[in-house]
Coordinates of C-alpha atoms in Angstrom, one line a residue:
M1 CA 155.8 65.1 267.5
P2 CA 156.9 68.6 266.9
E3 CA 157.4 69.4 263.2
Q4 CA 160.9 70.0 262.1
P5 CA 161.6 73.3 260.4
F6 CA 161.6 73.1 256.6
E7 CA 165.1 73.5 255.1
P8 CA 165.3 73.8 251.4
E9 CA 167.6 71.3 249.7
H10 CA 170.6 72.8 248.1
R11 CA 171.1 71.5 244.6
G12 CA 173.6 72.5 241.9
P13 CA 172.6 74.1 238.7
G14 CA 170.2 72.0 236.6
G15 CA 169.1 69.9 239.5
G16 CA 172.5 68.3 240.1
P17 CA 173.8 67.0 243.4
P18 CA 174.1 69.3 246.4
E19 CA 176.9 71.8 246.4
D20 CA 179.2 72.6 249.3
L21 CA 177.2 74.7 251.7
S22 CA 180.2 76.9 252.4
I23 CA 180.2 77.9 248.8
A24 CA 176.4 78.1 248.4
G25 CA 176.0 80.2 251.4
T26 CA 178.4 82.8 250.5
G27 CA 175.9 84.7 248.5
M28 CA 176.7 87.1 245.6
G29 CA 180.1 88.1 247.1
G30 CA 181.2 84.5 247.2
A31 CA 180.2 83.9 243.6
M32 CA 182.2 87.0 242.5
D33 CA 185.3 85.7 244.5
L34 CA 185.0 82.3 242.8
A35 CA 184.8 83.8 239.3
T36 CA 187.8 86.0 240.1
S37 CA 189.9 83.0 241.2
E38 CA 188.9 81.0 238.2
A39 CA 189.8 83.9 235.9
E40 CA 193.2 84.2 237.6
T41 CA 193.8 80.4 237.2
L42 CA 192.9 80.6 233.5
E43 CA 195.2 83.6 233.0
Q44 CA 198.1 81.7 234.7
Q45 CA 197.6 78.7 232.5
S46 CA 197.5 80.9 229.4
S47 CA 200.7 82.7 230.5
A48 CA 202.5 79.4 231.1
A49 CA 201.4 78.1 227.7
S50 CA 202.8 81.3 225.9
G51 CA 206.2 81.1 227.6
G52 CA 205.5 83.1 230.7
R53 CA 204.2 86.2 229.0
A54 CA 200.6 87.3 229.0
P55 CA 199.0 88.0 225.6
G56 CA 198.7 91.7 226.4
G57 CA 201.8 92.0 228.6
P58 CA 204.6 94.4 228.1
Q59 CA 206.6 91.9 226.1
G60 CA 203.9 91.7 223.4
T61 CA 202.8 88.5 221.7
G62 CA 205.0 85.6 220.8
P63 CA 207.0 85.4 217.6
Q64 CA 204.3 83.2 216.0
D65 CA 201.7 86.1 216.4
R66 CA 204.0 88.9 215.3
P67 CA 203.0 90.3 211.9
R68 CA 205.6 89.9 209.1
S69 CA 206.3 92.5 206.4
L70 CA 206.9 91.9 202.7
W71 CA 210.7 92.0 203.2
S72 CA 210.7 89.5 206.1
D73 CA 208.6 87.1 204.1
A74 CA 210.8 87.5 201.1
W75 CA 213.9 86.9 203.1
R76 CA 212.4 83.7 204.6
D77 CA 211.5 82.4 201.1
L78 CA 214.9 83.3 199.8
R79 CA 216.7 81.4 202.5
R80 CA 214.8 78.3 201.5
N81 CA 215.3 78.7 197.8
P82 CA 218.3 76.6 196.5
V83 CA 218.5 78.8 193.3
F84 CA 219.1 81.9 195.4
I85 CA 221.7 80.2 197.6
I86 CA 223.7 78.8 194.7
S87 CA 223.6 82.1 192.7
A88 CA 224.4 84.2 195.8
L89 CA 227.4 82.0 196.6
V90 CA 228.7 82.3 193.0
I91 CA 228.2 86.1 193.0
L92 CA 229.9 86.4 196.4
F93 CA 232.9 84.5 195.0
L94 CA 233.0 86.8 192.0
I95 CA 232.9 89.9 194.2
V96 CA 235.7 88.6 196.3
I97 CA 238.0 87.8 193.4
S98 CA 237.2 91.1 191.7
L99 CA 238.3 92.9 194.9
W100 CA 241.3 90.7 195.6
P101 CA 242.2 88.8 192.4
S102 CA 245.7 88.0 193.8
L103 CA 244.1 85.5 196.2
I104 CA 243.8 82.9 193.5
A105 CA 246.0 84.4 190.7
S106 CA 249.5 85.4 191.6
G107 CA 250.7 86.3 188.1
N108 CA 250.6 89.6 186.1
P109 CA 247.8 89.7 183.5
L110 CA 249.9 92.0 181.3
K111 CA 253.1 89.9 181.4
C112 CA 253.3 87.9 178.2
D113 CA 255.9 85.6 176.6
L114 CA 255.6 85.2 172.8
A115 CA 257.5 82.0 172.9
K116 CA 254.6 80.4 174.7
A117 CA 251.8 81.8 172.5
Q118 CA 248.8 79.5 172.0
E119 CA 250.2 76.8 174.2
G120 CA 247.8 74.6 176.1
S121 CA 247.6 73.8 179.8
Q122 CA 250.8 73.5 181.8
P123 CA 251.7 73.1 185.5
G124 CA 251.0 76.4 187.1
H125 CA 249.1 77.6 184.1
P126 CA 245.9 75.5 183.9
F127 CA 244.2 77.5 181.2
G128 CA 247.2 77.8 178.9
Y129 CA 248.4 80.9 177.0
D130 CA 246.7 83.2 174.5
G131 CA 248.0 84.5 171.2
Q132 CA 250.4 87.0 172.8
G133 CA 251.7 84.5 175.3
C134 CA 249.7 85.8 178.2
D135 CA 248.4 83.5 180.9
V136 CA 244.7 82.9 180.2
Y137 CA 244.0 81.9 183.8
T138 CA 245.4 85.2 185.2
R139 CA 243.6 87.3 182.6
T140 CA 240.3 85.5 183.2
V141 CA 240.6 86.1 187.0
Y142 CA 241.5 89.8 186.6
G143 CA 238.8 90.2 183.9
T144 CA 236.2 89.6 186.7
R145 CA 237.0 93.0 188.2
T146 CA 236.3 94.9 185.1
S147 CA 233.1 93.1 184.3
V148 CA 231.6 93.2 187.8
T149 CA 232.6 96.9 188.1
V150 CA 230.9 97.9 184.9
G151 CA 227.8 95.8 185.7
V152 CA 227.4 97.1 189.3
L153 CA 228.0 100.8 188.5
A154 CA 225.9 100.8 185.4
T155 CA 223.0 99.1 187.3
L156 CA 223.3 101.6 190.2
G157 CA 223.3 104.6 187.7
V158 CA 220.3 103.2 185.8
A159 CA 218.3 102.3 188.9
I160 CA 218.9 105.8 190.6
L161 CA 218.2 107.9 187.4
G162 CA 215.3 105.8 186.2
S163 CA 213.7 105.5 189.7
V164 CA 213.9 109.2 190.4
L165 CA 212.5 110.3 187.0
G166 CA 209.8 107.6 186.8
G167 CA 208.8 108.0 190.5
L168 CA 208.4 111.8 190.2
A169 CA 206.5 111.5 186.9
G170 CA 204.1 108.9 188.4
F171 CA 203.5 110.8 191.6
F172 CA 202.9 114.3 190.1
G173 CA 201.5 113.3 186.7
G174 CA 200.4 116.0 184.4
I175 CA 202.6 117.4 181.7
W176 CA 205.8 116.0 183.3
D177 CA 204.4 112.5 183.0
S178 CA 203.5 113.1 179.3
I179 CA 207.0 114.5 178.5
L180 CA 208.7 111.6 180.2
S181 CA 206.6 109.1 178.4
R182 CA 207.4 110.5 175.0
L183 CA 211.1 110.8 176.0
T184 CA 211.3 107.1 177.0
D185 CA 209.6 106.2 173.7
I186 CA 212.5 108.0 171.8
F187 CA 215.2 106.1 173.8
F188 CA 213.4 102.8 173.3
A189 CA 213.6 103.3 169.6
I190 CA 217.4 103.4 169.7
P191 CA 219.0 100.0 169.2
V192 CA 221.5 99.4 172.0
V193 CA 224.3 97.8 170.0
L194 CA 224.0 100.3 167.1
G195 CA 223.9 103.2 169.6
G196 CA 227.1 101.9 171.2
L197 CA 228.8 101.6 167.9
V198 CA 227.9 105.2 167.0
L199 CA 228.5 106.9 170.4
L200 CA 231.5 104.9 171.7
S201 CA 233.4 104.9 168.4
V202 CA 234.4 108.5 168.9
V203 CA 235.7 107.9 172.5
T204 CA 239.4 107.4 173.0
S205 CA 239.4 106.9 176.7
N206 CA 240.6 103.5 178.0
T207 CA 238.7 103.7 181.2
V208 CA 235.3 102.1 182.0
W209 CA 233.4 105.4 182.5
P210 CA 232.4 106.0 178.9
V211 CA 230.9 102.5 178.7
I212 CA 229.1 103.0 182.0
G213 CA 227.8 106.3 180.9
F214 CA 226.5 104.9 177.7
M215 CA 224.6 102.1 179.5
V216 CA 223.1 104.6 181.9
L217 CA 222.0 106.8 179.0
L218 CA 220.2 104.0 177.2
G219 CA 219.2 101.9 180.1
W220 CA 217.2 104.3 182.4
P221 CA 213.9 104.2 180.4
Q222 CA 213.1 100.6 181.3
I223 CA 213.6 101.3 185.0
S224 CA 211.7 104.6 184.7
R225 CA 208.6 102.9 183.4
I226 CA 208.7 100.2 186.1
A227 CA 209.1 102.9 188.8
R228 CA 206.3 105.0 187.3
G229 CA 203.8 102.2 187.3
S230 CA 204.7 101.1 190.8
V231 CA 204.3 104.6 192.2
I232 CA 201.0 105.1 190.4
T233 CA 199.7 101.9 192.0
A234 CA 201.1 102.7 195.5
K235 CA 199.8 106.2 195.7
Q236 CA 196.2 105.0 195.2
N237 CA 196.3 102.9 198.4
D238 CA 194.3 103.8 201.4
Y239 CA 197.2 104.4 203.7
V240 CA 198.6 107.1 201.3
Q241 CA 195.2 108.8 201.1
A242 CA 194.9 108.7 204.9
A243 CA 198.4 110.3 205.3
R244 CA 197.5 112.9 202.7
A245 CA 194.3 113.7 204.6
L246 CA 196.3 114.1 207.8
G247 CA 198.4 116.8 206.2
A248 CA 201.6 114.8 205.1
S249 CA 203.7 116.7 202.6
N250 CA 204.6 115.3 199.2
S251 CA 208.2 114.5 200.3
R252 CA 207.0 112.6 203.3
L253 CA 204.5 110.7 201.2
L254 CA 207.2 109.8 198.6
L255 CA 209.9 108.8 201.1
R256 CA 207.9 107.2 204.0
H257 CA 204.8 105.7 202.4
I258 CA 205.2 105.2 198.6
T259 CA 208.9 104.4 198.0
P260 CA 209.1 101.4 200.5
N261 CA 206.1 99.9 198.8
A262 CA 207.1 100.6 195.2
V263 CA 210.7 99.7 195.2
A264 CA 210.4 95.9 195.0
P265 CA 209.8 95.8 191.2
V266 CA 212.7 98.1 190.6
I267 CA 215.0 95.8 192.6
V268 CA 213.9 92.8 190.6
V269 CA 214.4 94.4 187.2
A270 CA 217.7 95.9 188.2
T271 CA 219.1 92.6 189.5
I272 CA 218.3 90.9 186.2
A273 CA 219.6 93.8 184.2
L274 CA 223.0 93.6 186.0
G275 CA 223.8 90.4 184.1
T276 CA 222.6 92.0 180.9
Y277 CA 224.9 95.0 181.3
I278 CA 227.9 92.6 181.9
S279 CA 227.1 90.8 178.6
L280 CA 226.6 94.2 176.9
E281 CA 230.1 95.4 178.0
A282 CA 231.6 92.1 176.6
T283 CA 229.7 92.6 173.3
L284 CA 230.9 96.2 172.9
S285 CA 234.4 95.2 173.8
Y286 CA 234.3 92.4 171.3
L287 CA 233.2 94.8 168.6
G288 CA 236.1 97.1 169.4
V289 CA 234.1 100.1 170.7
G290 CA 233.9 99.2 174.4
L291 CA 236.9 98.8 176.6
K292 CA 240.3 98.9 174.9
P293 CA 243.7 97.4 175.7
P294 CA 245.6 97.4 178.1
T295 CA 242.4 97.0 180.1
V296 CA 241.8 93.4 181.0
S297 CA 238.3 92.4 179.9
W298 CA 236.5 89.1 179.0
G299 CA 235.2 90.8 175.8
I300 CA 238.6 91.8 174.7
D301 CA 240.0 88.3 175.3
I302 CA 237.1 86.7 173.5
S303 CA 237.6 89.1 170.5
S304 CA 241.3 88.3 170.3
A305 CA 240.8 84.6 170.7
S306 CA 238.1 84.3 168.0
A307 CA 240.7 84.2 165.2
Y308 CA 242.4 81.2 166.9
I309 CA 239.3 79.1 167.8
R310 CA 240.3 76.2 165.6
N311 CA 244.0 76.0 166.6
A312 CA 243.7 77.1 170.3
P313 CA 240.0 76.8 171.5
H314 CA 241.1 77.1 175.1
M315 CA 241.8 80.8 174.5
L316 CA 238.1 81.4 173.8
L317 CA 236.4 78.8 176.1
W318 CA 237.7 80.0 179.4
P319 CA 236.8 83.7 179.3
A320 CA 233.5 82.9 177.5
G321 CA 232.7 80.3 180.2
A322 CA 233.4 82.8 183.0
L323 CA 231.2 85.4 181.2
A324 CA 228.3 82.9 180.8
I325 CA 228.5 81.7 184.5
T326 CA 228.5 85.3 185.7
V327 CA 225.5 86.4 183.6
L328 CA 223.6 83.2 184.5
A329 CA 224.3 83.8 188.2
F330 CA 222.8 87.3 188.2
I331 CA 219.8 86.2 186.1
M332 CA 219.1 83.3 188.5
L333 CA 219.4 85.7 191.5
G334 CA 217.0 88.1 189.8
D335 CA 214.5 85.3 189.2
A336 CA 214.7 84.2 192.8
V337 CA 214.2 87.7 194.1
R338 CA 211.2 88.2 191.8
D339 CA 209.6 85.0 193.1
A340 CA 210.1 86.1 196.6
L341 CA 208.8 89.7 196.2
D342 CA 205.9 89.0 193.9
P343 CA 202.8 88.2 196.0
K344 CA 201.0 86.7 193.0
L345 CA 203.7 84.0 192.8
R346 CA 203.3 82.8 196.4

């Protein structure tokens, strides 16, 4: 019998069962076509799993792969913090009634009736009357405007002045840093209440500006030291050194690279200090050197009601309670912001 020609048996990789001859006989070109088709299939599956966008497509990666900044992480944490939500709602309510007090109080805080002096709660007058016959509820509501105005403006002035002086001293260093350090030591040695008694006792103005100016004058050293330390820490980072090596100017380094990464501690301290300035205004007004009548202030009302605390305690409790709630709300807000912005507390 004639011998049959020998045909090698086609087996798969590793000695497996025979593969399809149409695939095995395609040679190197067929293997490349098969690999290309498999790659396209895998790419389509990956695109479908990511919502129809390829990982390197023009739309970029999905939201779960997008890098988050410090501020986005802080905002995410704040939204989940009940302390922040409660304090923010209280502060928002205080801001609204300080701008439009007539929304919840239709009376005139300066309209008094001596015949109703020291009377308790009555229909339409839930907080009663003070020693001059003025409505305590109306004066408490209108006192919010003065306290919030003093606290916000004083905080802005302290934050701006302290941040500028401390930031420049920390960035440039040298003799200016030494001068600022000695100057802050001098201001820290001045007692705040005693300084207010001395400086504000000679002021005859009934406006809030002397009180705000005094707070800015004695409050900026604390923010200055915080800003100085933050700038010194930020300017030593690699991205600042790289920008300097590329020829970035000092102003660009300060505004674009250092300030956004050094402002977080200043915001935290300023938020907590806002409540402190509100209580300081009430203290100075209580001592008679802060705001003066006819300005409506919680400190003035507390001072005038202290003499009647046994006979008419409602005159003292309502403005003092409003002051305590306001200060507590800002302190709670500052604590929540600190927890969100401090990476060590995460």
